[in-house]
Amino acid sequence: MAVVNGYKQNENEKKLDILNLPSLEEQAKQIIPTGGFGYIVGGSEDEWTLQANRKAFTHKQIVPKALSNIEKPELATNVFGIPLKTPIMMAPTAAQGLAHAEGEKDTARGVAAVGGLMAQSTYSSTSIADTAAAGNGAPQLFQLYMSKDWTFNEALLDEAKKAGAKGIILTVDATVDGYREADIINHFQFPIPMANLLKFSEGNGKGKGIAEIYAAAAQKIGPKDVERIASYTDLPVIVKGIESPEDALYAIGAGAAGVYVSNHGGRQLNGGPASFDVLESVAKAVNGQVPVIFDSGVRRGSDVFKALASGADLVGIGRPAVYGLALGGAQGVQSVFEHLGEELQIIMQLAGTKTIDDVKKTHLLDIRY
Amino acid sequence: MAVVNGYKQNENEKKLDILNLPSLEEQAKQIIPTGGFGYIVGGSEDEWTLQANRKAFTHKQIVPKALSNIEKPELATNVFGIPLKTPIMMAPTAAQGLAHAEGEKDTARGVAAVGGLMAQSTYSSTSIADTAAAGNGAPQLFQLYMSKDWTFNEALLDEAKKAGAKGIILTVDATVDGYREADIINHFQFPIPMANLLKFSEGNGKGKGIAEIYAAAAQKIGPKDVERIASYTDLPVIVKGIESPEDALYAIGAGAAGVYVSNHGGRQLNGGPASFDVLESVAKAVNGQVPVIFDSGVRRGSDVFKALASGADLVGIGRPAVYGLALGGAQGVQSVFEHLGEELQIIMQLAGTKTIDDVKKTHLLDIRY
Amino acid sequence: MAVVNGYKQNENEKKLDILNLPSLEEQAKQIIPTGGFGYIVGGSEDEWTLQANRKAFTHKQIVPKALSNIEKPELATNVFGIPLKTPIMMAPTAAQGLAHAEGEKDTARGVAAVGGLMAQSTYSSTSIADTAAAGNGAPQLFQLYMSKDWTFNEALLDEAKKAGAKGIILTVDATVDGYREADIINHFQFPIPMANLLKFSEGNGKGKGIAEIYAAAAQKIGPKDVERIASYTDLPVIVKGIESPEDALYAIGAGAAGVYVSNHGGRQLNGGPASFDVLESVAKAVNGQVPVIFDSGVRRGSDVFKALASGADLVGIGRPAVYGLALGGAQGVQSVFEHLGEELQIIMQLAGTKTIDDVKKTHLLDIRY
Amino acid sequence: MAVVNGYKQNENEKKLDILNLPSLEEQAKQIIPTGGFGYIVGGSEDEWTLQANRKAFTHKQIVPKALSNIEKPELATNVFGIPLKTPIMMAPTAAQGLAHAEGEKDTARGVAAVGGLMAQSTYSSTSIADTAAAGNGAPQLFQLYMSKDWTFNEALLDEAKKAGAKGIILTVDATVDGYREADIINHFQFPIPMANLLKFSEGNGKGKGIAEIYAAAAQKIGPKDVERIASYTDLPVIVKGIESPEDALYAIGAGAAGVYVSNHGGRQLNGGPASFDVLESVAKAVNGQVPVIFDSGVRRGSDVFKALASGADLVGIGRPAVYGLALGGAQGVQSVFEHLGEELQIIMQLAGTKTIDDVKKTHLLDIRY
């Protein structure tokens, strides 16, 4: 157990015996300090949207396909020209030092072990370079919270490029923080420094304090910003936080190479729809022009299947992987992805789909229960 | 703690540290005497409509708007030619002396502090003049429960005019009291005098007893009454308790300068629809001819947003403000309005709406969960 | 407290202070012996339909009508040429001696006191003549469970005629008993003799045993039976247990003078629809040719209103009246009808309906919550 | 109490006093060892589909038919040319030695006693021949889990033919096991040998180990396999695990003589629809070309009725019969079928349907509660 600023960080490194992903939450709660756990688990306001994210998956059903003549379903896929062993990716999730002393480095290792795609947050506990190094050549994306200060943006984009990132995720749904009551109840303050901010503040000679950087986070983001970022970097830019066909088209029009459907895991606009419930309409608008990534509420292999069948090319998980990180470090993360992949393979076999492309062509039912 | 007729009135005067409006109910219950609290909190019959008022907001969802290019959303609006700093208004709520010794005076002070619109009830604990004076020039409306005795009606209208009221709210959905079981269980009798009735009974030389005034409350109200009131006063008359397009048109036809959609917070016709569920159809019928005010069940910034996006120009709160009054007097009321305004601003930012007009043009989803 | 065959019968005679009808169930449970209470309260199988009967009323909503210009709503109505002071009638309910020593006699007295319509069951604890006499000239209907033995049917029809019945209710939905689990759990056997059966068995010289009469209850009932009964008696014949437009038309075609929509309070076909949910379609098919009576699940004034607005001319209650009987005898029954009537009048006022005819012309909303 | 490999097998032989089928689960839980009970009761993943199976029956309602002129409804039917005394059949259910020492033999005896149709599983605890002998000439079907090893398939088909089976049920929805968490929690391993596998492994001289046979279970099943089995045997082949019109047509095209709609009691693809909710669409596609069997979630006479009215010709039960087996052996199974048949007859009478054919022509309502 490491202790930073009085905050106890787990240092577990072990494979997990996972019954299912939902059960990890309670286990993680036992070992992550209250404030950190509240920050990770919490949604905004009364968490209606967070709960809707889970409920929405029951709005669609997978028809068992009996006479399919298939076996050994395969999870491998290829998105943005990146060959992946699984369509389940690590969603960008901030401040993973709250869960484990190795933070994003262990997450990168665990995701690399399953051949998946890692995304790290601007607000990661470990730096872009360190996280990338831990991934050891496995594919990673870098997620950018845009600052009003373009030297900061450009420095991060440069560093991501240098570290070998395969693409940039530009988050646009967090121009102000959602009203997260758990953090207020816990009087939560980040105890673990955010490496990228610290580096910029101290290391690049520009001498900015972290508070200053925070305050500089942009509220005002529009298509022009997407365009500016897309033209600055030659990496593909994926716009994250899209929940409507209109925004998807604006993003593509502004040069986005990918659309990321997400409501930030129910942490931002409470009272908004479940992310899964808008996925299909967004994907239809995108119409194959660019890949679609989806996250928010994914806990089961059947959820992943339903998201793929509703238009997603990749499906991200956040909290469950962070719980795996807390419980088992890199191996814990690996166990989470392996378990979810196994559930997905069972569903794929029973739904008569041999490949991820087969899944994406599957028609779901929409009976209301 | 003041004591009137054996009833303990709070005298708190302080800012409140508010997590959210729903949490105020339990806190207020601890300090408002049982009978008074039951009167405030209760709905009619088995409170199905009262609960539906809350549930109805989940029938619509706000689509996050990511690439909106806006920041610093503004709550200011202008309704009935009155410039307001917030679209959240104080709904007319009777007998606020049950919550606090200063009653409506403190409410007026709190609402004035946030630049909002105050409405006081005929059955207020403090008189029209005193409440108006406490507002110190801030805009107020006076709510009229029509009496069969037109000298009473005219006296109140005159006094409101004299006190500077910006308009008259004529309540038409309470021609008989809803069947409120809490009051029956508590054998509730009003312990605090109603200042306007008392004044009329004693002060205007006509010598009527309060019981007589009560008994004289009109059951029979129709368009002609709206017309008579509208022609008596030169203040705009807003008809409150409209729940159908038909009634809205009758009211406008009879000279109403505003339509107030409300089911009286679920205190009148139990078995009626949630007020939010009829708002859109009423607003469509009104079609911009006059402003639309809405209340019933509003507790969250997202509720306010949804009501504005469904056709309301102003959105009233009742019980939560009264709880704030009980807990902190004028500052408590102010805290309630400030908190709700902050929640609204977060939603506005995340929904990509810079102004209240933008909110009013927003299209909501209607997924059922 | 009377004791018959070891069964304790209440003998209370008093006005009740009623909060609402649902609350009577728990009170009655305290004073009615377990077996008798289980027989009264129970539905069939897992009581899904019984619960649906209550839930169904929430499928429709009453629109508050503000500018209605009415006051003092009136409950009086006239059905089958019978002037009634209330549209709420006593549904035929068997074996009321389980609740009170005076049984149907007290029920008749209580219903007479409010100017309502009494219906007594073939399986009543007191005889047709005695129940009629207790009513003292107030209007009553007699409910017939048809026997294969036409001498029995005719004897009952004759006796009802002689006793002054205004009509015959022929129950057709109980050709076999629903599967009522409470009775099985309680090993329930009727402890109180059924007067009409006893009389026929002993008193008419035909010497039949009660078991024989029971066994002779007809399973096979068709339009021809309606016709035969309608042609035997010159009283209007109302067919009870109609749940479809088709059956309503068959009944009318066979000479029925009234259609009684009911699912027997959820005691017969479990897995069938809530009775309220089929009322409108039946009433539309009937199209005013004959009066429509409705029961099943009515507990609130708003339920009565909704049933009337959906096509019913009279609305029956069963269990709540029997609970009132147990708790207060004739005065208890009277209190139940008075309370429900008061709730109905409040709803009528708030919905802007002065008369029962106005209620019947009211359009309800159908929002799903 | 017999003990096999440390597992305690019940040996009860007695009639059961059954209140209803759902209540058997708790009783059976008391006497079946934890691991065995978990295997029987469990569904896959979080059991959403298992629960949906029950809830789905409430999506349709049976209209009471009052003036039907029928009595004494009859359960007899004829499917696949087999005269049956009840449309309720025993669904193929594996490993009944977990519930009772006599296993499938007692189930066959109980089903024979009510004149129903027995189906035994490939993975039965007693051998095809022994189960058939216990049935003593009563009609049975044999359920085949297809192996990659056609000598195994053919041996079983030969043995079933020799034992007098009336048909073959080919299960196609279990090409991989659903993810059943109860078995994982209980570390469940089959303690009781599976007679057919044992026999093949030891008795046919081919010397295969059971593990080898298991591993040889086919994942890849398509129309060609149906065709191959249908052409190998002259028994009718019924394809089980069909949940879509498409699969039904593929199966018929490949020579299926029957379509068995089932989601394996919620044990396979969790996240799939309730089986009852797809029955009607499958039956419409089949359009009378071959008989339709249905199972999954049936617990009440009304469920059986609804399934028949939605297109099923036979309705299977699994778990409840196994609980009856555990509690009372052959007589227990008989009691379960008798009880469910009695509930069905009550529903048939109240719905005005004299025969199973009448039931199949019945139109259900589809109100959502």
mmCIF file of N, CA, C and O in Angstrom, chain C residues 107-132:
data_model
loop_
_atom_site.group_PDB
_atom_site.id
_atom_site.type_symbol
_atom_site.label_atom_id
_atom_site.label_comp_id
_atom_site.label_asym_id
_atom_site.label_seq_id
_atom_site.Cartn_x
_atom_site.Cartn_y
_atom_site.Cartn_z
ATOM 1 N N THR C 107 -76.413 -4.250 5.013
ATOM 2 C CA THR C 107 -75.922 -3.626 3.780
ATOM 3 C C THR C 107 -77.064 -2.907 3.077
ATOM 4 O O THR C 107 -76.920 -1.758 2.630
ATOM 5 N N ALA C 108 -78.212 -3.574 3.015
ATOM 6 C CA ALA C 108 -79.385 -2.962 2.382
ATOM 7 C C ALA C 108 -79.779 -1.675 3.101
ATOM 8 O O ALA C 108 -80.130 -0.671 2.484
ATOM 9 N N ARG C 109 -79.717 -1.726 4.418
ATOM 10 C CA ARG C 109 -80.079 -0.522 5.199
ATOM 11 C C ARG C 109 -79.108 0.620 4.908
ATOM 12 O O ARG C 109 -79.495 1.765 4.726
ATOM 13 N N GLY C 110 -77.829 0.286 4.878
ATOM 14 C CA GLY C 110 -76.815 1.317 4.650
ATOM 15 C C GLY C 110 -76.933 1.927 3.262
ATOM 16 O O GLY C 110 -76.825 3.152 3.082
ATOM 17 N N VAL C 111 -77.145 1.087 2.272
ATOM 18 C CA VAL C 111 -77.271 1.578 0.903
ATOM 19 C C VAL C 111 -78.545 2.416 0.764
ATOM 20 O O VAL C 111 -78.546 3.465 0.099
ATOM 21 N N ALA C 112 -79.617 1.957 1.402
ATOM 22 C CA ALA C 112 -80.872 2.716 1.361
ATOM 23 C C ALA C 112 -80.677 4.113 1.950
ATOM 24 O O ALA C 112 -81.214 5.115 1.453
ATOM 25 N N ALA C 113 -79.881 4.187 2.992
ATOM 26 C CA ALA C 113 -79.670 5.470 3.675
ATOM 27 C C ALA C 113 -79.017 6.510 2.766
ATOM 28 O O ALA C 113 -79.170 7.711 2.979
ATOM 29 N N VAL C 114 -78.271 6.052 1.782
ATOM 30 C CA VAL C 114 -77.628 7.009 0.868
ATOM 31 C C VAL C 114 -78.379 7.131 -0.451
ATOM 32 O O VAL C 114 -77.937 7.830 -1.372
ATOM 33 N N GLY C 115 -79.492 6.420 -0.541
ATOM 34 C CA GLY C 115 -80.275 6.519 -1.778
ATOM 35 C C GLY C 115 -79.637 5.805 -2.952
ATOM 36 O O GLY C 115 -79.855 6.161 -4.106
ATOM 37 N N GLY C 116 -78.872 4.785 -2.636
ATOM 38 C CA GLY C 116 -78.186 4.038 -3.687
ATOM 39 C C GLY C 116 -78.943 2.779 -4.085
ATOM 40 O O GLY C 116 -80.047 2.502 -3.600
ATOM 41 N N LEU C 117 -78.304 2.018 -4.974
ATOM 42 C CA LEU C 117 -78.910 0.797 -5.473
ATOM 43 C C LEU C 117 -78.207 -0.394 -4.835
ATOM 44 O O LEU C 117 -76.986 -0.503 -4.875
ATOM 45 N N MET C 118 -79.020 -1.298 -4.251
ATOM 46 C CA MET C 118 -78.501 -2.494 -3.580
ATOM 47 C C MET C 118 -78.675 -3.681 -4.504
ATOM 48 O O MET C 118 -79.722 -3.828 -5.138
ATOM 49 N N ALA C 119 -77.637 -4.516 -4.564
ATOM 50 C CA ALA C 119 -77.803 -5.797 -5.246
ATOM 51 C C ALA C 119 -77.442 -6.910 -4.283
ATOM 52 O O ALA C 119 -76.423 -6.831 -3.604
ATOM 53 N N GLN C 120 -78.332 -7.906 -4.193
ATOM 54 C CA GLN C 120 -77.991 -9.011 -3.309
ATOM 55 C C GLN C 120 -77.738 -10.266 -4.122
ATOM 56 O O GLN C 120 -78.287 -10.468 -5.193
ATOM 57 N N SER C 121 -76.880 -11.098 -3.567
ATOM 58 C CA SER C 121 -76.418 -12.292 -4.254
ATOM 59 C C SER C 121 -77.331 -13.486 -3.988
ATOM 60 O O SER C 121 -77.953 -13.583 -2.920
ATOM 61 N N THR C 122 -77.400 -14.398 -4.922
ATOM 62 C CA THR C 122 -78.032 -15.702 -4.681
ATOM 63 C C THR C 122 -77.458 -16.328 -3.417
ATOM 64 O O THR C 122 -78.184 -16.913 -2.620
ATOM 65 N N TYR C 123 -76.150 -16.192 -3.265
ATOM 66 C CA TYR C 123 -75.478 -16.810 -2.123
ATOM 67 C C TYR C 123 -75.416 -15.873 -0.928
ATOM 68 O O TYR C 123 -74.444 -15.883 -0.164
ATOM 69 N N SER C 124 -76.427 -15.057 -0.749
ATOM 70 C CA SER C 124 -76.454 -14.147 0.392
ATOM 71 C C SER C 124 -76.709 -14.919 1.686
ATOM 72 O O SER C 124 -77.266 -16.019 1.677
ATOM 73 N N SER C 125 -76.282 -14.318 2.789
ATOM 74 C CA SER C 125 -76.497 -14.951 4.087
ATOM 75 C C SER C 125 -77.922 -14.732 4.575
ATOM 76 O O SER C 125 -78.417 -15.478 5.421
ATOM 77 N N THR C 126 -78.559 -13.680 4.113
ATOM 78 C CA THR C 126 -79.951 -13.457 4.503
ATOM 79 C C THR C 126 -80.824 -13.645 3.253
ATOM 80 O O THR C 126 -80.352 -13.506 2.132
ATOM 81 N N SER C 127 -82.069 -13.960 3.464
ATOM 82 C CA SER C 127 -82.930 -14.334 2.333
ATOM 83 C C SER C 127 -83.327 -13.113 1.507
ATOM 84 O O SER C 127 -83.251 -11.975 1.975
ATOM 85 N N ILE C 128 -83.753 -13.374 0.306
ATOM 86 C CA ILE C 128 -84.230 -12.309 -0.575
ATOM 87 C C ILE C 128 -85.254 -11.431 0.141
ATOM 88 O O ILE C 128 -85.138 -10.194 0.162
ATOM 89 N N ALA C 129 -86.201 -12.089 0.750
ATOM 90 C CA ALA C 129 -87.290 -11.345 1.398
ATOM 91 C C ALA C 129 -86.762 -10.507 2.561
ATOM 92 O O ALA C 129 -87.120 -9.333 2.710
ATOM 93 N N ASP C 130 -85.917 -11.115 3.357
ATOM 94 C CA ASP C 130 -85.397 -10.390 4.526
ATOM 95 C C ASP C 130 -84.540 -9.195 4.096
ATOM 96 O O ASP C 130 -84.619 -8.111 4.666
ATOM 97 N N THR C 131 -83.693 -9.424 3.107
ATOM 98 C CA THR C 131 -82.851 -8.328 2.633
ATOM 99 C C THR C 131 -83.727 -7.210 2.064
ATOM 100 O O THR C 131 -83.489 -6.027 2.327
ATOM 101 N N ALA C 132 -84.718 -7.622 1.299
ATOM 102 C CA ALA C 132 -85.626 -6.631 0.707
ATOM 103 C C ALA C 132 -86.334 -5.836 1.799
ATOM 104 O O ALA C 132 -86.424 -4.609 1.748
#
